[in-house]
Amino acid sequence: MDFASIAGILSGLSLIVAAIFLRGDLSNFLNIPGIMIVLGGTIASTLLTFPLGDVVKAFKAGLFVLYEANIDPNDMVKSIIKLSNISRRQGLFALGKIKTNNLILKKGCNLIADGAEEDIIRNALRTEIESLKHRHLNIQDVFIKMATFAPAFGMIGTLIGLVQMLNMLSDPSSIGPAMAIALLTTFYGTILSTLFFLPISGKLKARTMIEVINMEIIFEGAIAILKNNNPLMVFERLSSFIPPQDRTISEREVYKL
Amino acid sequence: MDFASIAGILSGLSLIVAAIFLRGDLSNFLNIPGIMIVLGGTIASTLLTFPLGDVVKAFKAGLFVLYEANIDPNDMVKSIIKLSNISRRQGLFALGKIKTNNLILKKGCNLIADGAEEDIIRNALRTEIESLKHRHLNIQDVFIKMATFAPAFGMIGTLIGLVQMLNMLSDPSSIGPAMAIALLTTFYGTILSTLFFLPISGKLKARTMIEVINMEIIFEGAIAILKNNNPLMVFERLSSFIPPQDRTISEREVYKL
Amino acid sequence: MDFASIAGILSGLSLIVAAIFLRGDLSNFLNIPGIMIVLGGTIASTLLTFPLGDVVKAFKAGLFVLYEANIDPNDMVKSIIKLSNISRRQGLFALGKIKTNNLILKKGCNLIADGAEEDIIRNALRTEIESLKHRHLNIQDVFIKMATFAPAFGMIGTLIGLVQMLNMLSDPSSIGPAMAIALLTTFYGTILSTLFFLPISGKLKARTMIEVINMEIIFEGAIAILKNNNPLMVFERLSSFIPPQDRTISEREVYKL
Amino acid sequence: MDFASIAGILSGLSLIVAAIFLRGDLSNFLNIPGIMIVLGGTIASTLLTFPLGDVVKAFKAGLFVLYEANIDPNDMVKSIIKLSNISRRQGLFALGKIKTNNLILKKGCNLIADGAEEDIIRNALRTEIESLKHRHLNIQDVFIKMATFAPAFGMIGTLIGLVQMLNMLSDPSSIGPAMAIALLTTFYGTILSTLFFLPISGKLKARTMIEVINMEIIFEGAIAILKNNNPLMVFERLSSFIPPQDRTISEREVYKL
Amino acid sequence: MDFASIAGILSGLSLIVAAIFLRGDLSNFLNIPGIMIVLGGTIASTLLTFPLGDVVKAFKAGLFVLYEANIDPNDMVKSIIKLSNISRRQGLFALGKIKTNNLILKKGCNLIADGAEEDIIRNALRTEIESLKHRHLNIQDVFIKMATFAPAFGMIGTLIGLVQMLNMLSDPSSIGPAMAIALLTTFYGTILSTLFFLPISGKLKARTMIEVINMEIIFEGAIAILKNNNPLMVFERLSSFIPPQDRTISEREVYKL
């Protein structure tokens, strides 16, 4: 559970509600047709822009980003060093029997156990990393595009309201409230973009960065195991991917893993 | 037929129409000269920006994107593994007799059957992929530019309307409707950009990504066939291009293809 | 003569003029000082931004883009295959006597005839291509910058008009026309940017893409001639640069060239 | 202590305060709910966009950038030449006993002393540099995003104020002050973005550039020490990273270090 | 002396002044506090964004760009061919005695005369070119950032003026002039950005491009001298960096240099 995200959304929304209550009535800021045109229009343009499968994946990822924990790169380094020790003691073939639900780690182990050449392992894992990056970028892109569609539909809603108001100028007392309603869609579009779509795309980007680091650790680790490198060298090589202050594995631990 | 796209356009337009009906008359939002200046101006600037051939290609691609199905990368992997099995059983020369309407796959087969060196095959296929990417980017660019021209002509139309209104301030009752009409071109320009041009360019980008993945599968597959790799290795190498959850080929199938 | 461009400019301008005539007087939209500040200011900022020589080159290129025809890449492939046949029959030295007004093709032929090593030919031609690209990008950049300067000077003109109007509010009847005149410079700036500068930069980009393809054909062709490759291989290699549906040379023709 | 930064903030703020005092009352420009919605909303969206750890790191970095001095690249070159002289006199093993609080320099020395191959040293240090760059870019990104969130929340605040004002048009005398208050959030958002968030991200970028230069000096220096290069060659190689006019080490000094 | 730049600034400013005179009083457009907030605020944010040393370098470069002439790449090619002839006649060692105030050319000559290996010369000169590019990009960046700060402070000034005006609506006759003054800062910010900061950054970019071409000529020339290449080959190789129509050296001249 990602408490910073929950705190961010709640504090952002309550600040806006508090600002509204200070000098007026919350009901002036609720306009169902306005919400429908902004939210509905944004979803419509998103369905047009991306294949349906990508939109579904993006929405799932956007929800899970608040719940799922990332794998700590330190744990990934530990797993690789363990595999390195196994392969040194029991031979490369032993890696074929490893159980893991990380598909790329599994693929790397299988390729090594099958006796694939370094070149093939490098290419296969590199392609996995590159296509994972592409898929993640694509999912971030869904929310980045939504962040541009929402204010555009906000403006479309405001233009509809303004045109309607300008055609009914005969009753001066209705001008103010009519214009207020017209502005609400711009208000909704800006909030959706600034407090939801842009932050979600940012959070997904942060998660991608950690996943890519884990993939790079698997990649370099697989090569190191194949070359039968000294575990300390493997550790020195892999720990470079983790910020110095976040490294939790000591050199002494390496041989005990 | 791409139902998500059809649903997107219909729901987007009907939301806008519904919002208009809620508080006014649809006829206030129809202005033929306004539509002509925004749509006509956008087309004029597009014809100036791109060679005529590119505009025609882009419009065809924009229409077909709703109908044509992409080739599933899983099918492409299967085709390559089949070719790999053929070449192992009947020799590389057999690939020259393969029939396919994928021009790049055909070219790869011909080059292998003609006994071209790996280097020449790599260069020729790489150039095909790069020029395909360039052509697709160019076609996306037509719609990206249209998405910037439409709001600009919307603004030009609004400025024309405002200048005309400001020169006729003597009749106060005409100010409102005149300004309403002036705003309509901005309204048209924003809708064209947000609900049509940007989404079409996005859909074309998604299609390009799948086509490039298919091309990369052909490229790596051709090299693997040339090197007479083990079909299981070919499968491991090529399946890396497909997201793990979308892979429909099992390892057991490989030898039966 | 590029008819699509001419049609684009004429239709764009006539749409705007028609929209003006529909509800008013064309004279309300002509303001010589406004045109001078937008056009003059844009040219002034352009002269400050780029060396004089680059601005002159850009303006020439902007004019010629409507008249000059590009070399068809198919013709370039044919020329290279002809040269390949000459060099196979008469020796590499024969290329020194080739006459062509394409300076890079000439340079490639001379270097081959002079017996330069592959490495030197590669580097020299690659540098020619890269500096051609840089020069073309620079020329496109002149029009891209003009497309940002024009609306900025439009806004400067409008601000001047607004400040003058706000200092003369005592006569209410003059407010409307004064504000109309103030808005005209924004109108001019937007038209210059959307209907002239952006499209010209786009057209120059399209032309650059074709020239670069021709250069790449020369580059790969020179290497192939040097390696004394089979003409059919040369053809397969070079035709990759042309979109499949635009290839006009058949394999049978290759040996007859 | 970075006096230019302190002078910049103080002069920027005092210019704005002076401009306010010239023609009015400072109290008109203080609106606590407005400040809360802009600052609070910006922080809320930032917490949503980035992992909590990154936001904390960014805020620390943003504060320290005014106090901490960078390491002068000239000093780094001197340190490397000293290490080079030590390794030539006492052997590579002596580098293992070097004390330094630069973690990457320490890692390089340890790897050399442990007898790692050039390839492993290159990869490990290159990865350290790349992940340092990524972490720094991420921290700059926090402030770049804040610079876009602040004006967006300024606009949200202004829209709230406008909607409230438009619903209370019955009292004309309150329109002016109500609209003034509405505009204040836009004012706050623009100042936060222009005078704080953008400049801090710029300052962090400048610091990153110097740190990366120092890392590159360590990288090239480690390779040069491993190859047992002549100290003068090491000096010539490493001084290339420093702008010519900032180089403070003379060639004569090199052998005395 | 760069006459195009002087003509650009003078014509740009005089067009604006002429436009003001046509329909009003120049004094309405002079507002010292407004100029101070835009210019002062821009400088304050710039000092916050960049290290003081970079701002000073950028301002010097911005002034010198109007006076200093660039080195013609043709002259650089001639110098390199002369050095090539010297080294062929007197040996590589003779290059150590060459006098030049181009620091990179000097460094290249020294490294060759000291007998450095090709690899070391390549790396040292490549690093010099890359760090020169970085430093120049940094200096351009100062003016690019100033071009974004100036309109932002223009908007801050306008918001201050609007808030003050809205709090003093009781005197209707003061509204017009007060709003006119408020708009002036936006006017100043736009002029500073469009007529000064953006063009200076463009001019610096053009100069960087020529300097980088000269550096590349030195780089390739040093390698060619080291390999003792034929002067005609050196000439063919180096002239590729110069646009064909600007090449002033004929092949006959090469041996006479």
Short mmCIF file of N, CA and C in Angstrom, two decimals, chain A residues 4-9 11-12 15-16 19-25 28-29 66 175-177 179-180 183-184 186-187 190-191 194-196 198-200 202-203 205-206 209 220 227 229 232-233 235-237 239-247 251, chain D residues 33 36-37 39-41 43-52 54 57 103-104 107 110-111 114-117 119-120 123-125 127-128 131 134-135 138 141 145 148-149 152-153 155-157 159-169 178 181:
data_model
loop_
_atom_site.label_atom_id
_atom_site.label_comp_id
_atom_site.label_asym_id
_atom_site.label_seq_id
_atom_site.Cartn_x
_atom_site.Cartn_y
_atom_site.Cartn_z
N ALA A 4 2.04 7.44 0.59
CA ALA A 4 2.33 8.78 0.08
C ALA A 4 1.32 9.14 -1.02
N SER A 5 0.98 8.16 -1.88
CA SER A 5 0.02 8.42 -2.96
C SER A 5 -1.36 8.74 -2.39
N ILE A 6 -1.81 7.90 -1.43
CA ILE A 6 -3.13 8.11 -0.83
C ILE A 6 -3.16 9.49 -0.16
N ALA A 7 -2.11 9.80 0.61
CA ALA A 7 -2.04 11.10 1.28
C ALA A 7 -2.07 12.22 0.25
N GLY A 8 -1.35 12.03 -0.87
CA GLY A 8 -1.30 13.06 -1.92
C GLY A 8 -2.68 13.34 -2.48
N ILE A 9 -3.41 12.28 -2.88
CA ILE A 9 -4.74 12.48 -3.48
C ILE A 9 -5.68 13.12 -2.46
N SER A 11 -5.04 14.88 0.30
CA SER A 11 -4.72 16.26 0.67
C SER A 11 -5.00 17.20 -0.49
N GLY A 12 -4.70 16.77 -1.72
CA GLY A 12 -4.97 17.63 -2.88
C GLY A 12 -6.45 17.93 -3.01
N LEU A 15 -7.79 20.12 -0.05
CA LEU A 15 -7.40 21.53 -0.19
C LEU A 15 -8.36 22.25 -1.13
N ILE A 16 -8.70 21.59 -2.26
CA ILE A 16 -9.59 22.22 -3.24
C ILE A 16 -10.99 22.40 -2.63
N ALA A 19 -10.93 25.21 -0.10
CA ALA A 19 -10.90 26.52 -0.75
C ALA A 19 -12.29 26.90 -1.25
N ILE A 20 -13.06 25.92 -1.71
CA ILE A 20 -14.41 26.21 -2.20
C ILE A 20 -15.32 26.59 -1.03
N PHE A 21 -15.26 25.84 0.08
CA PHE A 21 -16.13 26.09 1.23
C PHE A 21 -15.88 27.46 1.86
N LEU A 22 -14.62 27.89 1.81
CA LEU A 22 -14.26 29.15 2.47
C LEU A 22 -15.15 30.32 2.06
N ARG A 23 -15.44 30.38 0.75
CA ARG A 23 -16.21 31.53 0.29
C ARG A 23 -17.39 31.12 -0.58
N GLY A 24 -18.03 30.01 -0.26
CA GLY A 24 -19.18 29.72 -1.10
C GLY A 24 -19.71 28.32 -0.90
N ASP A 25 -20.49 27.94 -1.85
CA ASP A 25 -21.28 26.72 -1.74
C ASP A 25 -20.68 25.64 -2.64
N ASN A 28 -22.23 24.85 -6.14
CA ASN A 28 -21.91 25.65 -7.34
C ASN A 28 -20.83 24.98 -8.19
N PHE A 29 -20.09 24.03 -7.59
CA PHE A 29 -18.98 23.43 -8.30
C PHE A 29 -19.29 22.03 -8.81
N LEU A 66 -0.74 1.64 -6.84
CA LEU A 66 -0.94 2.07 -5.45
C LEU A 66 -0.79 0.90 -4.47
N ILE A 175 -26.38 35.79 -16.80
CA ILE A 175 -25.04 35.75 -17.40
C ILE A 175 -24.01 35.18 -16.44
N GLY A 176 -24.01 35.73 -15.21
CA GLY A 176 -23.01 35.28 -14.23
C GLY A 176 -23.05 33.79 -14.00
N PRO A 177 -24.17 33.24 -13.52
CA PRO A 177 -24.22 31.79 -13.27
C PRO A 177 -23.93 30.96 -14.52
N MET A 179 -21.99 31.71 -17.04
CA MET A 179 -20.55 31.73 -17.30
C MET A 179 -19.83 30.89 -16.25
N ALA A 180 -20.33 30.93 -14.99
CA ALA A 180 -19.73 30.11 -13.93
C ALA A 180 -19.77 28.63 -14.32
N LEU A 183 -17.30 27.76 -17.01
CA LEU A 183 -15.91 27.62 -16.56
C LEU A 183 -15.65 26.30 -15.84
N LEU A 184 -16.72 25.66 -15.33
CA LEU A 184 -16.50 24.45 -14.52
C LEU A 184 -15.81 23.33 -15.30
N THR A 186 -13.54 23.58 -17.62
CA THR A 186 -12.11 23.86 -17.62
C THR A 186 -11.51 23.48 -16.27
N PHE A 187 -12.25 23.79 -15.19
CA PHE A 187 -11.84 23.44 -13.83
C PHE A 187 -11.68 21.92 -13.69
N THR A 190 -8.60 20.60 -15.74
CA THR A 190 -7.30 20.91 -15.14
C THR A 190 -7.04 20.02 -13.93
N ILE A 191 -8.06 19.80 -13.08
CA ILE A 191 -7.86 18.93 -11.91
C ILE A 191 -7.55 17.50 -12.33
N THR A 194 -3.93 17.49 -13.63
CA THR A 194 -2.85 17.82 -12.69
C THR A 194 -2.81 16.91 -11.48
N LEU A 195 -3.97 16.46 -11.01
CA LEU A 195 -3.98 15.69 -9.77
C LEU A 195 -4.13 14.18 -10.01
N PHE A 196 -4.47 13.78 -11.25
CA PHE A 196 -4.63 12.35 -11.50
C PHE A 196 -3.73 11.84 -12.63
N LEU A 198 -1.35 13.13 -14.83
CA LEU A 198 0.10 13.35 -14.82
C LEU A 198 0.78 12.60 -13.67
N PRO A 199 0.26 12.68 -12.41
CA PRO A 199 0.92 11.93 -11.34
C PRO A 199 0.94 10.42 -11.57
N ILE A 200 -0.14 9.84 -12.10
CA ILE A 200 -0.13 8.39 -12.34
C ILE A 200 0.95 8.03 -13.36
N GLY A 202 3.65 9.61 -13.87
CA GLY A 202 4.94 9.74 -13.19
C GLY A 202 5.24 8.53 -12.31
N LYS A 203 4.23 8.07 -11.55
CA LYS A 203 4.42 6.91 -10.68
C LYS A 203 4.77 5.67 -11.51
N LYS A 205 6.28 5.69 -14.33
CA LYS A 205 7.65 5.86 -14.81
C LYS A 205 8.65 5.43 -13.74
N ALA A 206 8.38 5.85 -12.49
CA ALA A 206 9.28 5.48 -11.39
C ALA A 206 9.35 3.96 -11.25
N MET A 209 11.44 2.43 -13.95
CA MET A 209 12.88 2.58 -13.73
C MET A 209 13.41 1.48 -12.82
N GLU A 220 23.20 -8.68 -16.54
CA GLU A 220 24.63 -8.73 -16.23
C GLU A 220 24.95 -9.97 -15.40
N LYS A 227 30.18 -16.82 -17.41
CA LYS A 227 31.64 -16.70 -17.45
C LYS A 227 32.28 -17.27 -16.20
N ASN A 229 32.30 -16.19 -13.15
CA ASN A 229 33.05 -15.17 -12.42
C ASN A 229 33.01 -15.45 -10.92
N LEU A 232 32.53 -12.36 -5.66
CA LEU A 232 32.80 -11.00 -5.21
C LEU A 232 32.77 -10.04 -6.40
N MET A 233 33.33 -10.51 -7.54
CA MET A 233 33.30 -9.69 -8.76
C MET A 233 31.85 -9.48 -9.22
N PHE A 235 29.27 -9.48 -7.34
CA PHE A 235 28.69 -8.52 -6.42
C PHE A 235 29.11 -7.08 -6.76
N GLU A 236 30.41 -6.88 -7.00
CA GLU A 236 30.89 -5.53 -7.32
C GLU A 236 30.22 -5.01 -8.59
N ARG A 237 30.10 -5.92 -9.59
CA ARG A 237 29.49 -5.55 -10.87
C ARG A 237 28.03 -5.17 -10.69
N SER A 239 26.24 -4.48 -7.85
CA SER A 239 25.85 -3.44 -6.89
C SER A 239 25.96 -2.05 -7.50
N SER A 240 26.68 -1.91 -8.64
CA SER A 240 26.78 -0.61 -9.30
C SER A 240 25.41 -0.07 -9.72
N PHE A 241 24.43 -0.98 -9.87
CA PHE A 241 23.12 -0.51 -10.32
C PHE A 241 22.31 0.14 -9.19
N ILE A 242 22.75 -0.06 -7.93
CA ILE A 242 22.00 0.45 -6.78
C ILE A 242 22.70 1.70 -6.25
N PRO A 243 21.94 2.76 -5.90
CA PRO A 243 22.57 3.95 -5.33
C PRO A 243 23.39 3.58 -4.10
N PRO A 244 24.63 4.11 -3.96
CA PRO A 244 25.53 3.71 -2.86
C PRO A 244 24.84 3.69 -1.49
N GLN A 245 24.04 4.72 -1.20
CA GLN A 245 23.45 4.77 0.15
C GLN A 245 22.34 3.74 0.35
N ASP A 246 21.86 3.12 -0.73
CA ASP A 246 20.79 2.12 -0.60
C ASP A 246 21.31 0.68 -0.62
N ARG A 247 22.63 0.50 -0.75
CA ARG A 247 23.17 -0.87 -0.83
C ARG A 247 23.13 -1.51 0.56
N GLU A 251 30.15 -7.00 1.68
CA GLU A 251 31.02 -7.93 0.95
C GLU A 251 31.13 -9.27 1.67
N PRO D 33 -5.50 31.31 2.06
CA PRO D 33 -6.08 30.13 1.36
C PRO D 33 -5.50 29.96 -0.04
N MET D 36 -2.17 28.38 0.29
CA MET D 36 -2.32 26.98 0.65
C MET D 36 -2.71 26.11 -0.54
N ILE D 37 -3.64 26.60 -1.37
CA ILE D 37 -4.07 25.75 -2.49
C ILE D 37 -2.95 25.57 -3.50
N LEU D 39 0.56 25.99 -3.00
CA LEU D 39 1.69 25.26 -2.44
C LEU D 39 1.28 23.84 -2.06
N GLY D 40 0.13 23.72 -1.37
CA GLY D 40 -0.34 22.40 -0.95
C GLY D 40 -0.67 21.51 -2.13
N GLY D 41 -1.35 22.05 -3.12
CA GLY D 41 -1.69 21.26 -4.29
C GLY D 41 -0.44 20.79 -5.03
N ILE D 43 2.52 20.27 -3.75
CA ILE D 43 3.16 19.20 -2.98
C ILE D 43 2.35 17.90 -3.10
N ALA D 44 1.02 18.00 -3.08
CA ALA D 44 0.18 16.81 -3.20
C ALA D 44 0.45 16.10 -4.53
N SER D 45 0.44 16.86 -5.64
CA SER D 45 0.68 16.23 -6.94
C SER D 45 2.09 15.66 -7.02
N THR D 46 3.05 16.32 -6.37
CA THR D 46 4.43 15.83 -6.40
C THR D 46 4.54 14.50 -5.65
N LEU D 47 3.86 14.41 -4.49
CA LEU D 47 3.86 13.15 -3.73
C LEU D 47 3.21 12.02 -4.51
N LEU D 48 2.23 12.39 -5.34
CA LEU D 48 1.57 11.37 -6.17
C LEU D 48 2.46 10.94 -7.32
N THR D 49 3.27 11.87 -7.84
CA THR D 49 4.05 11.60 -9.04
C THR D 49 5.30 10.78 -8.76
N PHE D 50 5.95 11.06 -7.63
CA PHE D 50 7.24 10.43 -7.35
C PHE D 50 7.14 9.56 -6.09
N PRO D 51 7.98 8.50 -6.00
CA PRO D 51 8.07 7.76 -4.74
C PRO D 51 8.52 8.71 -3.63
N LEU D 52 8.04 8.48 -2.39
CA LEU D 52 8.34 9.37 -1.28
C LEU D 52 9.84 9.59 -1.13
N ASP D 54 12.21 9.61 -3.30
CA ASP D 54 12.75 10.53 -4.29
C ASP D 54 12.43 11.97 -3.94
N LYS D 57 14.76 13.00 -1.13
CA LYS D 57 16.11 13.23 -1.69
C LYS D 57 16.15 14.56 -2.45
N LEU D 103 32.99 7.43 -3.19
CA LEU D 103 32.72 5.99 -3.26
C LEU D 103 33.14 5.38 -4.59
N ILE D 104 33.02 6.15 -5.66
CA ILE D 104 33.34 5.58 -6.97
C ILE D 104 34.85 5.49 -7.14
N LYS D 107 35.85 2.50 -5.18
CA LYS D 107 35.51 1.26 -5.90
C LYS D 107 36.52 0.98 -7.01
N ASN D 110 39.77 -0.25 -5.46
CA ASN D 110 39.63 -1.63 -4.97
C ASN D 110 39.65 -2.63 -6.12
N LEU D 111 38.92 -2.32 -7.19
CA LEU D 111 38.87 -3.25 -8.31
C LEU D 111 40.25 -3.43 -8.91
N ASP D 114 42.37 -5.48 -6.57
CA ASP D 114 41.95 -6.88 -6.55
C ASP D 114 42.32 -7.61 -7.83
N GLY D 115 42.93 -6.90 -8.79
CA GLY D 115 43.37 -7.54 -10.02
C GLY D 115 42.25 -7.82 -11.01
N ALA D 116 41.15 -7.03 -10.95
CA ALA D 116 40.06 -7.23 -11.91
C ALA D 116 40.54 -6.90 -13.32
N GLU D 117 39.91 -7.55 -14.30
CA GLU D 117 40.26 -7.27 -15.69
C GLU D 117 39.72 -5.91 -16.13
N ASP D 119 38.02 -5.02 -18.59
CA ASP D 119 36.63 -5.08 -19.02
C ASP D 119 35.66 -4.93 -17.86
N ILE D 120 35.95 -5.64 -16.75
CA ILE D 120 35.07 -5.59 -15.58
C ILE D 120 35.12 -4.21 -14.95
N ASN D 123 33.09 -1.78 -17.12
CA ASN D 123 31.64 -1.97 -16.97
C ASN D 123 31.14 -1.49 -15.63
N ALA D 124 31.86 -1.82 -14.55
CA ALA D 124 31.39 -1.46 -13.21
C ALA D 124 31.37 0.07 -13.07
N LEU D 125 32.46 0.74 -13.49
CA LEU D 125 32.49 2.20 -13.32
C LEU D 125 31.49 2.87 -14.26
N THR D 127 28.66 1.71 -15.28
CA THR D 127 27.33 1.55 -14.68
C THR D 127 27.14 2.53 -13.53
N GLU D 128 28.18 2.69 -12.68
CA GLU D 128 28.09 3.66 -11.58
C GLU D 128 27.77 5.06 -12.13
N SER D 131 24.20 5.21 -13.47
CA SER D 131 23.11 5.24 -12.47
C SER D 131 23.16 6.54 -11.67
N HIS D 134 21.24 8.93 -13.84
CA HIS D 134 19.80 8.67 -13.75
C HIS D 134 19.22 9.22 -12.46
N ARG D 135 19.93 8.97 -11.33
CA ARG D 135 19.41 9.45 -10.05
C ARG D 135 19.35 10.98 -10.03
N ASN D 138 16.52 12.28 -12.09
CA ASN D 138 15.27 12.04 -11.40
C ASN D 138 14.99 13.16 -10.39
N ASP D 141 14.05 16.22 -12.08
CA ASP D 141 12.70 16.05 -12.61
C ASP D 141 11.64 16.42 -11.56
N LYS D 145 8.78 19.04 -12.59
CA LYS D 145 7.34 18.75 -12.48
C LYS D 145 6.66 19.77 -11.55
N THR D 148 5.66 22.77 -13.25
CA THR D 148 4.44 22.73 -14.08
C THR D 148 3.19 22.59 -13.22
N PHE D 149 3.32 21.96 -12.03
CA PHE D 149 2.15 21.83 -11.16
C PHE D 149 1.74 23.17 -10.56
N ALA D 152 -0.48 25.28 -12.67
CA ALA D 152 -1.76 24.58 -12.87
C ALA D 152 -2.65 24.77 -11.64
N PHE D 153 -2.08 24.65 -10.44
CA PHE D 153 -2.90 24.88 -9.24
C PHE D 153 -3.23 26.37 -9.10
N MET D 155 -4.01 28.21 -11.61
CA MET D 155 -5.18 28.35 -12.48
C MET D 155 -6.42 27.74 -11.83
N ILE D 156 -6.26 26.58 -11.14
CA ILE D 156 -7.39 25.96 -10.45
C ILE D 156 -7.94 26.93 -9.40
N GLY D 157 -7.04 27.57 -8.64
CA GLY D 157 -7.47 28.53 -7.64
C GLY D 157 -8.21 29.71 -8.27
N LEU D 159 -9.83 29.71 -11.11
CA LEU D 159 -11.14 29.26 -11.59
C LEU D 159 -12.13 29.17 -10.43
N ILE D 160 -11.69 28.65 -9.27
CA ILE D 160 -12.58 28.61 -8.10
C ILE D 160 -13.06 30.01 -7.77
N GLY D 161 -12.12 30.97 -7.72
CA GLY D 161 -12.49 32.35 -7.39
C GLY D 161 -13.45 32.95 -8.41
N LEU D 162 -13.20 32.67 -9.70
CA LEU D 162 -14.06 33.24 -10.74
C LEU D 162 -15.47 32.67 -10.65
N VAL D 163 -15.57 31.35 -10.45
CA VAL D 163 -16.90 30.72 -10.36
C VAL D 163 -17.67 31.30 -9.16
N GLN D 164 -16.98 31.47 -8.02
CA GLN D 164 -17.63 32.05 -6.84
C GLN D 164 -18.09 33.49 -7.13
N MET D 165 -17.22 34.27 -7.76
CA MET D 165 -17.55 35.66 -8.08
C MET D 165 -18.76 35.73 -9.02
N LEU D 166 -18.76 34.86 -10.05
CA LEU D 166 -19.83 34.91 -11.05
C LEU D 166 -21.18 34.53 -10.45
N ASN D 167 -21.16 33.74 -9.35
CA ASN D 167 -22.41 33.39 -8.69
C ASN D 167 -22.87 34.46 -7.72
N MET D 168 -22.08 35.54 -7.55
CA MET D 168 -22.46 36.62 -6.63
C MET D 168 -22.37 37.97 -7.32
N LEU D 169 -22.89 38.05 -8.55
CA LEU D 169 -22.76 39.30 -9.30
C LEU D 169 -23.73 40.37 -8.80
N ALA D 178 -13.10 40.62 -5.49
CA ALA D 178 -13.22 39.17 -5.62
C ALA D 178 -12.37 38.67 -6.78
N ILE D 181 -8.69 38.74 -5.82
CA ILE D 181 -8.29 37.57 -5.02
C ILE D 181 -8.16 36.34 -5.91
#
